[in-house]
Coordinates of C-alpha atoms in Angstrom, one line a residue:
Chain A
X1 CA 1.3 26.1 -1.2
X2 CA 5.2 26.7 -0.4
X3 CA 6.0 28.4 2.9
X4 CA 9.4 29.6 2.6
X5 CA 11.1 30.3 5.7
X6 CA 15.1 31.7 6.4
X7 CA 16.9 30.4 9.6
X8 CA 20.6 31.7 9.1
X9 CA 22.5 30.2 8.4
X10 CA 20.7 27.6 6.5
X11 CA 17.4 27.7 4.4
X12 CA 14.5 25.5 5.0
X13 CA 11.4 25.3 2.3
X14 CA 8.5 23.5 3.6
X15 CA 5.3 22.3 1.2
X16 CA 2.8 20.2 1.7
X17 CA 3.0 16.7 -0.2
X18 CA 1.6 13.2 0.3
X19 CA -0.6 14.0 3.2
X20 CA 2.2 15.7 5.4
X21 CA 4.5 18.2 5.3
X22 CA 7.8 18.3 3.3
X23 CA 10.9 20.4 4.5
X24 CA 14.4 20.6 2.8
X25 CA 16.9 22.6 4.6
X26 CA 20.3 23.3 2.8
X27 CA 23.6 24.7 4.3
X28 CA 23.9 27.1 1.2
X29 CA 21.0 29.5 1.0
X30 CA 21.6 29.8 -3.1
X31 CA 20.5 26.3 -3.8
X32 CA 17.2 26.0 -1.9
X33 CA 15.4 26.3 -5.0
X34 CA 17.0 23.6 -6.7
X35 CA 16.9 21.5 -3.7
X36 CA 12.9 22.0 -3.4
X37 CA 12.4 21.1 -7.3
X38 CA 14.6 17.8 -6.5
X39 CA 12.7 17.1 -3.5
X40 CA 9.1 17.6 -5.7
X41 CA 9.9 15.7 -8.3
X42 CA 10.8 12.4 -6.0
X43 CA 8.1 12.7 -3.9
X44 CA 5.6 12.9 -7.1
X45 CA 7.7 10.0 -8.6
X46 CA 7.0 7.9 -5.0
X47 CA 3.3 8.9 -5.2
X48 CA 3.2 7.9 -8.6
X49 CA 4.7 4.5 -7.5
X50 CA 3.5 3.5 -4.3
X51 CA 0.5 5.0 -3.2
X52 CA -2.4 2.8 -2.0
X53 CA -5.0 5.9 -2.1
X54 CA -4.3 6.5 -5.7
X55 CA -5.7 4.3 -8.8
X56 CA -3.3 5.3 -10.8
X57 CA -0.3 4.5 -9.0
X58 CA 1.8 1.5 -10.1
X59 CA 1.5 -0.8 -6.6
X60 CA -2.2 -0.3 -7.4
X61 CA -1.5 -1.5 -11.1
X62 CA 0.7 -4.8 -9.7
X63 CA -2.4 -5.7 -7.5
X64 CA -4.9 -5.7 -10.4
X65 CA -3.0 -7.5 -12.9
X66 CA -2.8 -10.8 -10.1
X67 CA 0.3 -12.2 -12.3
X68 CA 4.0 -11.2 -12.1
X69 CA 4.5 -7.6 -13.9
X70 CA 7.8 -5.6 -14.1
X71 CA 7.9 -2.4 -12.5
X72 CA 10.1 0.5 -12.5
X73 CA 12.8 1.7 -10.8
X74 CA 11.3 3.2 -8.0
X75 CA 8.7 0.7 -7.2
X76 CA 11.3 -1.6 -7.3
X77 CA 13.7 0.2 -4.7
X78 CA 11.0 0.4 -2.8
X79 CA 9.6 -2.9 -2.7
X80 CA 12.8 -4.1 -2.0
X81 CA 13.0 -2.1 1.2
X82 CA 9.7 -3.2 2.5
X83 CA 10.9 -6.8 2.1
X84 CA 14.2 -6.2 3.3
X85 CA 12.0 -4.5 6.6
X86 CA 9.7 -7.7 7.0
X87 CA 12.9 -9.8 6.9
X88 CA 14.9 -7.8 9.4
X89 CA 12.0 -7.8 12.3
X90 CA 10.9 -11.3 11.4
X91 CA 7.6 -9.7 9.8
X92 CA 6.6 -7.1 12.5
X93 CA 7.2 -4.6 9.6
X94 CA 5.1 -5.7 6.5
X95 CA 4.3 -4.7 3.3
X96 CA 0.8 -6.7 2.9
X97 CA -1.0 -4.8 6.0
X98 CA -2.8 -2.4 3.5
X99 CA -5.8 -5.4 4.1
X100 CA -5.7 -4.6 7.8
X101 CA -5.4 -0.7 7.5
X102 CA -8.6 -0.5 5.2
X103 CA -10.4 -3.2 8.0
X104 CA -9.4 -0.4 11.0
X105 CA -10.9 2.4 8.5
X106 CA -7.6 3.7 7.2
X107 CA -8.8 3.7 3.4
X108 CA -7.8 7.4 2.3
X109 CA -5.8 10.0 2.6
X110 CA -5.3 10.0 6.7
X111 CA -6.9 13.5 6.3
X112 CA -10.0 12.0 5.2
X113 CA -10.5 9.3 7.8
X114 CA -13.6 10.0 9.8
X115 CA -14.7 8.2 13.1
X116 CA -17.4 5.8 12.6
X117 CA -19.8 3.8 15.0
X118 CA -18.9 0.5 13.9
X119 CA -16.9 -1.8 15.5
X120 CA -13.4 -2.8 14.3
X121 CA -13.4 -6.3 12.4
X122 CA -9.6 -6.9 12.6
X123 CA -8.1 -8.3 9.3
X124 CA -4.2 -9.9 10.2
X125 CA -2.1 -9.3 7.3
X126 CA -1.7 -12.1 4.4
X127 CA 2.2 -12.2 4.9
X128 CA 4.8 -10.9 3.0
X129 CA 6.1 -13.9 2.2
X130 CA 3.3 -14.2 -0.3
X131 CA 4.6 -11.2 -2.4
X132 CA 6.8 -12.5 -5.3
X133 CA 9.5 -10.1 -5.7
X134 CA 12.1 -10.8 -8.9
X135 CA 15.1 -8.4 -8.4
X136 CA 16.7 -9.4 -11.3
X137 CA 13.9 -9.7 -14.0
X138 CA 12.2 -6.8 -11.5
X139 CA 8.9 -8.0 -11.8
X140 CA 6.6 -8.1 -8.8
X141 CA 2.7 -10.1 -8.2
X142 CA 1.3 -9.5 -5.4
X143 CA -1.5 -12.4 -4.8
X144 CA -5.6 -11.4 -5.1
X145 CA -7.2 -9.8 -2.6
X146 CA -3.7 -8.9 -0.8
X147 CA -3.2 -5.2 -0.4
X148 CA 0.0 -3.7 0.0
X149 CA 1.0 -0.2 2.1
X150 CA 4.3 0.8 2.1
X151 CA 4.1 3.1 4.5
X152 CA 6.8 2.1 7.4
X153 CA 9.2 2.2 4.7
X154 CA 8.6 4.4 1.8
X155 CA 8.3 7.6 3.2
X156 CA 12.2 7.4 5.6
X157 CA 13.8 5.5 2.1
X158 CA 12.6 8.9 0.1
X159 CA 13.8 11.0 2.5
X160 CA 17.5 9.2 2.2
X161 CA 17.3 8.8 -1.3
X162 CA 16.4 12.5 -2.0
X163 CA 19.0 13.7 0.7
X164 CA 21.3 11.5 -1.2
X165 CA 20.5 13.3 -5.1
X166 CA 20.2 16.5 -3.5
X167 CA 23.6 16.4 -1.3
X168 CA 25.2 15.4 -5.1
X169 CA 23.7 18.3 -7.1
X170 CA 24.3 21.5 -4.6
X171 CA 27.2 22.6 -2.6
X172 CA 27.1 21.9 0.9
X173 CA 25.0 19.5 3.3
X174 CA 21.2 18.8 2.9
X175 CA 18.4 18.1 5.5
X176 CA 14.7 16.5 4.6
X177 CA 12.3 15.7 6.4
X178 CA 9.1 13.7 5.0
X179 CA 6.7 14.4 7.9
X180 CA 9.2 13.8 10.7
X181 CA 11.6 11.3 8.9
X182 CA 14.8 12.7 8.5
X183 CA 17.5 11.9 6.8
X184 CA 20.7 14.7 6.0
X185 CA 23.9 14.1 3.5
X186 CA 26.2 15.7 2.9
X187 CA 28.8 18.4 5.6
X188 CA 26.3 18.8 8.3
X189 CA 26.6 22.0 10.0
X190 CA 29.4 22.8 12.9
X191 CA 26.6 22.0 15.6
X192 CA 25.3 18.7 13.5
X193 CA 22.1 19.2 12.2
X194 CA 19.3 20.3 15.0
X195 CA 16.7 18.1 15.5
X196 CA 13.4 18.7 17.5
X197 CA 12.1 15.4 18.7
X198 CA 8.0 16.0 18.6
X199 CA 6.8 12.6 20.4
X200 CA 3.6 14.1 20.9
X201 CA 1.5 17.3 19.6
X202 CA 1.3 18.8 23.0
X203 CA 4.9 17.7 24.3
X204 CA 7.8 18.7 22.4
X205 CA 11.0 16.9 23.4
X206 CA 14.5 17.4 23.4
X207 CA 16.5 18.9 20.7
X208 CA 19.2 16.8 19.5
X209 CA 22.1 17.0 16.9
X210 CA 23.1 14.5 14.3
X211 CA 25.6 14.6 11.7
X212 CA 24.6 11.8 8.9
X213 CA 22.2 9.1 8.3
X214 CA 18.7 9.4 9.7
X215 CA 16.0 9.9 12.6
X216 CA 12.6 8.6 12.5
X217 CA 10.0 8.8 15.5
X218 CA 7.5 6.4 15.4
X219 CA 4.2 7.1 17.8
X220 CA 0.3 6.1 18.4
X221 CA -0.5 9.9 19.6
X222 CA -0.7 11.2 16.0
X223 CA -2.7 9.3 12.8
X224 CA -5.3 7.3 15.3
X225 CA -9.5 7.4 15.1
X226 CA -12.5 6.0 16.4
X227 CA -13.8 2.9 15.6
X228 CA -17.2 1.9 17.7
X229 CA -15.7 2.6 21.1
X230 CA -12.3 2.0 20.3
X231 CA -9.4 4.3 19.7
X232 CA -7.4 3.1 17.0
X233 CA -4.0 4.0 15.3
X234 CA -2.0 3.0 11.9
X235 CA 1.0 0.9 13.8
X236 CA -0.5 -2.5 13.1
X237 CA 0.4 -5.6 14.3
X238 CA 0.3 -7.9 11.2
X239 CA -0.4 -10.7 12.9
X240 CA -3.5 -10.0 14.2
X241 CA -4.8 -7.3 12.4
X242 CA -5.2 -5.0 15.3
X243 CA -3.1 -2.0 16.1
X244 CA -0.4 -2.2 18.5
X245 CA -0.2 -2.0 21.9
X246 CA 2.5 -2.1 24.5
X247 CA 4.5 0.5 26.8
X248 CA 5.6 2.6 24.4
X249 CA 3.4 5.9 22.6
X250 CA 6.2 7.2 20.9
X251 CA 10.2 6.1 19.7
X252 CA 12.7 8.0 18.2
X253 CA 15.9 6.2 16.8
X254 CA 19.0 7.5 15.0
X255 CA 20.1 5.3 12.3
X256 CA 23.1 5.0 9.8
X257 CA 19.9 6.0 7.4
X258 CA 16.2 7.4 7.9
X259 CA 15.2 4.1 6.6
X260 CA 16.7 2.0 9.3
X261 CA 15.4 4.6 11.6
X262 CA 11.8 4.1 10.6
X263 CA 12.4 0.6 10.6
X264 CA 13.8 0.1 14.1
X265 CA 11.8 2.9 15.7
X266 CA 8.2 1.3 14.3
X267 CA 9.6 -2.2 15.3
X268 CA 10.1 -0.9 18.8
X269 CA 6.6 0.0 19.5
X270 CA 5.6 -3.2 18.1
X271 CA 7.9 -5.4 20.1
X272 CA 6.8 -3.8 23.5
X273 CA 8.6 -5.2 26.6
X274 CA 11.5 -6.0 24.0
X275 CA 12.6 -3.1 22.4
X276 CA 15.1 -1.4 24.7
X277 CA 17.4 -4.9 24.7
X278 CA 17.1 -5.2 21.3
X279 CA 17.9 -1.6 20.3
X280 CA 20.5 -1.8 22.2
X281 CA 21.3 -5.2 20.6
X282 CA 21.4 -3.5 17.2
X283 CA 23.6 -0.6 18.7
X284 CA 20.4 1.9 17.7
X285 CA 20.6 5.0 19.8
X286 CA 16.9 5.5 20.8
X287 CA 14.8 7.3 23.3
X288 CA 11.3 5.6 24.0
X289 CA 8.3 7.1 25.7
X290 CA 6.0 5.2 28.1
X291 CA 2.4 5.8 28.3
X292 CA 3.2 7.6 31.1
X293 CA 5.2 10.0 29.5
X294 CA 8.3 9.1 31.0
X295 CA 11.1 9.2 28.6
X296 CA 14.2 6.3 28.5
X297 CA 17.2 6.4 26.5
X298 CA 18.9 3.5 25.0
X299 CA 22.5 3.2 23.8
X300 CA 24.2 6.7 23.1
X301 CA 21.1 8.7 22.8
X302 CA 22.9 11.8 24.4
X303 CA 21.4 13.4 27.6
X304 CA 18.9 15.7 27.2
X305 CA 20.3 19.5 26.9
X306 CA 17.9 22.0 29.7
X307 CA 17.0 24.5 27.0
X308 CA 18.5 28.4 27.0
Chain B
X1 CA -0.6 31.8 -12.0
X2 CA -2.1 31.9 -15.0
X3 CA -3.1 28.9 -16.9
X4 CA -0.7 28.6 -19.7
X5 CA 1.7 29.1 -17.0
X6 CA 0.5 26.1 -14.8
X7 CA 0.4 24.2 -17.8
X8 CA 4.1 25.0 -18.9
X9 CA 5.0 24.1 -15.4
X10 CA 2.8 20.7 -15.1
X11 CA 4.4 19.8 -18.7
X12 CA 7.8 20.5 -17.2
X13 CA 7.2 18.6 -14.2
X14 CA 6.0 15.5 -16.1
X15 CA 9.1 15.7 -18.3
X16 CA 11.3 15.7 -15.0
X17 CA 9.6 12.5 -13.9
X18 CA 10.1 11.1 -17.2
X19 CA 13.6 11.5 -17.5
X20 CA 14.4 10.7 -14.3
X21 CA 12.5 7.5 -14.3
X22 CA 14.3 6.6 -17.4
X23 CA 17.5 7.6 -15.5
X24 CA 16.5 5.3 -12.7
X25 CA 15.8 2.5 -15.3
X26 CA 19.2 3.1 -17.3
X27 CA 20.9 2.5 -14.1
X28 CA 19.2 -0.7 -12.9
X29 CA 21.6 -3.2 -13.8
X30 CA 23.6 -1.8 -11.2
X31 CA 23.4 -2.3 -7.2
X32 CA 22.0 1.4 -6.3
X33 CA 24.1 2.3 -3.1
X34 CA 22.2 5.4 -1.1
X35 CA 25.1 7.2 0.7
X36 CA 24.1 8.6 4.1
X37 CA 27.1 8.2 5.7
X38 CA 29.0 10.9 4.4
X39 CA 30.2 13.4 1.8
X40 CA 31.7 11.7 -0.5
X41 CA 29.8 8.2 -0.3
X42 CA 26.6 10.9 -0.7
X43 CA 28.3 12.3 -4.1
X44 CA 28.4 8.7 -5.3
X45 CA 25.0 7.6 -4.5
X46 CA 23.6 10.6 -5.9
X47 CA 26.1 9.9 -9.0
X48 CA 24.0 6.7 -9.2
X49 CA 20.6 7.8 -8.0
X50 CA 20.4 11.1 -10.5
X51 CA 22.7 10.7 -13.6
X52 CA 22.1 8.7 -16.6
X53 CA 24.9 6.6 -17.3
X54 CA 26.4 6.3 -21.0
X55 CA 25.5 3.3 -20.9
X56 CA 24.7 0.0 -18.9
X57 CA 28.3 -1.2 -18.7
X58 CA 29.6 2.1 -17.6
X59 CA 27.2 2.2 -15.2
X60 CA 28.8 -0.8 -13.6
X61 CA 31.2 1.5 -11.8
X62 CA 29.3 4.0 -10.2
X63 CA 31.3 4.8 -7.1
X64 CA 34.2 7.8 -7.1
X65 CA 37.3 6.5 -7.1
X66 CA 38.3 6.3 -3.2
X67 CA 35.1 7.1 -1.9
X68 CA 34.0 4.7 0.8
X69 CA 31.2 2.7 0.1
X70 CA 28.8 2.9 3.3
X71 CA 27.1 -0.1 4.4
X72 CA 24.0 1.9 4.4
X73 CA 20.9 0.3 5.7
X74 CA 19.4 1.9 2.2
X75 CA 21.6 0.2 0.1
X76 CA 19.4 -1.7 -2.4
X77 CA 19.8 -3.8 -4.8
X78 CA 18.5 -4.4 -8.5
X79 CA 19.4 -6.4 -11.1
X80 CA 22.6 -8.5 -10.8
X81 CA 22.8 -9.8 -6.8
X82 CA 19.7 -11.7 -6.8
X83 CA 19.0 -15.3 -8.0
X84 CA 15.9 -16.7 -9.0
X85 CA 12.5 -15.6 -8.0
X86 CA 11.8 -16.3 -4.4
X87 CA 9.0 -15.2 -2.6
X88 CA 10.6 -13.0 0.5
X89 CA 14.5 -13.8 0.8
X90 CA 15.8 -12.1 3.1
X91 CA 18.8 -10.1 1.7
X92 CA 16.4 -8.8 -0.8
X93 CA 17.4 -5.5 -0.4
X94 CA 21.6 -5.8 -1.1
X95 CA 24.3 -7.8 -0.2
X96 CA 24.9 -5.8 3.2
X97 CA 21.7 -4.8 3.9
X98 CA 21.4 -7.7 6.5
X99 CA 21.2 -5.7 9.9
X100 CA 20.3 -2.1 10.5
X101 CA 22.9 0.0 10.3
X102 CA 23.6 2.3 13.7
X103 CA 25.1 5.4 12.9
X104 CA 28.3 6.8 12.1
X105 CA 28.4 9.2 14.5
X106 CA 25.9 9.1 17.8
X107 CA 23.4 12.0 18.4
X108 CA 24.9 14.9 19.9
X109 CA 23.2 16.7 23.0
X110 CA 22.6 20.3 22.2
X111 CA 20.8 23.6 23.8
X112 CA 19.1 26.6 22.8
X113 CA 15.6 25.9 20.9
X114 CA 16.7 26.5 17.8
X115 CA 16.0 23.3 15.4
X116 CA 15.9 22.8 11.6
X117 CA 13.5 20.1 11.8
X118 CA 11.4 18.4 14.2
X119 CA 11.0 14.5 14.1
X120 CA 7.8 13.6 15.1
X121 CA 5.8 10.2 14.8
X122 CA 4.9 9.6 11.3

């Protein structure tokens, strides 16, 4: 179903795709339809590719075959970006915890996952050290019995790469969002491009207003179940298997690109105690969330506007 | 819509994908450079990301003359920067994908509630 909705003076289409909800907004009204087609045709291409809930899809082809086996283009950009993840938060971000998401129950499409009685037998993730990756001959073996999810990644990368194509084919500047990953190319708007922060379903934040690259909010107060008597959630800690915890329910982080949003904004809520010095380390404008609710900034997140 | 319809626009769909993967696959000897960082680093990513070169050598030259090249925390790389097989490098992803990038221009404060989009944990 698309659900087509006007805000002058841009135009926003939202459809539903790859368990979420996918929203392109463009500056010029006259090329929303071009921009939605675009915006289909790479999220079917990245579904095609990477996803773990399909049998058809190419990652799930790679794992079967056991030995190294070339892959196309979009498999490879995006196996190249989960490893490039894992190397840049010294593995808090990896591409082989599909193993521990199908131990915590996380084994379909997230609308499908059902509370269960049984316990949670955490699985920590085989490393992504172990994938073989050849840029050059492209070819990619992931080891038996290691399943991979590309999920801190792929989503925030299509969201760049289709803002990218899009921003190319249409006059004027382009926003999409892949179910809250957002990346925009192109002449943003004269107020930047508006941006809703949504840390939690009953808690909408601050509006904000970037200009290029991306924002990505990472959170445990959407996508979590029960497991015996255990609330669980999809930000996993690869080393142990279990899902994260620490001070933080929600982080949202502007980036030079969606992708290194995702990226910094997941890491966050895996590194706890550690995140605001290294965010503001890495010069990531951010705005974290306690379990409290209490909201601090890092680096030039702007203060937050009193709404009119 | 009626089925013949749905079909035409399934077949149409699937022909998209196909070209565009073969696009994609044309341009792989290349590094793919995703512009985020403005206009006319986006028009030559998308130059990249979307068109099919002539051929592989032209392809070699994707950027617009004078455009500047962001150092994009998307910037991937294919064939041609890496070495031999290596299980996990880091750099895998480009040659200056090695930090993540902060943005060009910091988050703006704003009022009114008003938003194209809303970020929300994902």
């Amino acid at each position: 179903m698309t659900c087509i909705v006007v805000l002058a003076p841009a135009a926003t289409a939202s459809f539903a795709a790859i368990g979420t909800t996918a929203t392109v907004v463009v500056s010029d009204r006259s090329a929303v339809g071009t921009a939605v087609s675009m915006l289909r045709d790479d999220i079917d291409a990245l579904d095609l590719a990477c996803s773990r809930f399909r049998a058809d899809s190419e990652i799930r082809a790679v794992e079967r075959a056991g030995t190294a086996t070339g892959v196309g283009q979009t498999l490879a950009t995006q196996i190249a970006a989960s490893l490039r993840a894992a190397d840049l938060t010294d593995g808090l971000l990896d591409p082989t915890v599909g193993s521990c998401l199908e131990a915590l129950g996380y084994d379909r499409d997230f609308g499908q996952v059902a509370d269960a009685d049984d316990a949670v037998r955490p699985v920590p993730a085989p490393g992504w050290r172990s994938v073989d990756w050849n840029p050059r001959a492209r070819t990619l073996r992931v080891p038996p019995g290691v399943r991979m999810d590309l999920g801190s990644t792929a989503k925030a990368l299509a969201a760049d790469l289709a803002a990218a194509r899009i921003a190319g084919a249409i006059d004027g500047g382009v926003l999409v969002d892949l179910g809250g990953d957002i990346a925009v190319a192109g002449p943003a708007p004269d107020a930047g491009w508006r941006v809703r922060i949504g840390e939690a379903p009953d808690r909408p934040g601050p509006i904000i207003a970037i200009r290029s690259g991306g924002l990505a909010t990472s959170g445990t107060t959407r996508r979590r179940w029960r497991r015996g008597g255990d609330l669980v959630h999809h930000l996993v800690d690869p080393a142990t298997g279990r899902p994260g915890t620490g001070p933080w329910t929600a982080a949202t982080v502007a980036a030079g690109s969606c992708l290194d949003a995702n990226i910094a904004s997941t890491a966050a809520l895996l590194l706890g105690v550690g995140a605001p010095s290294w965010l503001e380390g890495g010069r990531l404008p951010a705005r974290l969330v306690d379990t409290d609710g209490r909201a601090r900034t890092i680096g030039d997140w702007p203060p937050e506007a009193v709404e009119g | 819509m009626d089925q013949p319809a749905e079909r035409r626009d399934a077949a149409a769909r699937r022909a998209r994908l196909v070209a565009r993967e073969r696009g994609l696959a044309r341009a792989s000897s290349v590094t793919v450079r995703v512009a985020v960082a403005g206009a006319a680093a986006t028009v030559a990513a998308a130059v990249v990301f979307a068109q099919t070169p002539p051929s592989t050598q032209a392809a070699a030259g994707p950027v617009v003359p004078g455009a500047a090249v962001p150092a994009s925390g998307a910037t991937v790389a294919t064939e041609g920067d890496g070495g031999a097989s290596r299980a996990g490098p880091p750099g895998t992803a480009g040659t200056d994908g090695d930090h993540l990038q902060p943005p060009n221009a910091v988050p703006e404060p704003t009022s009114g509630r008003h938003h194209h989009a809303t970020s929300s944990p994902s």
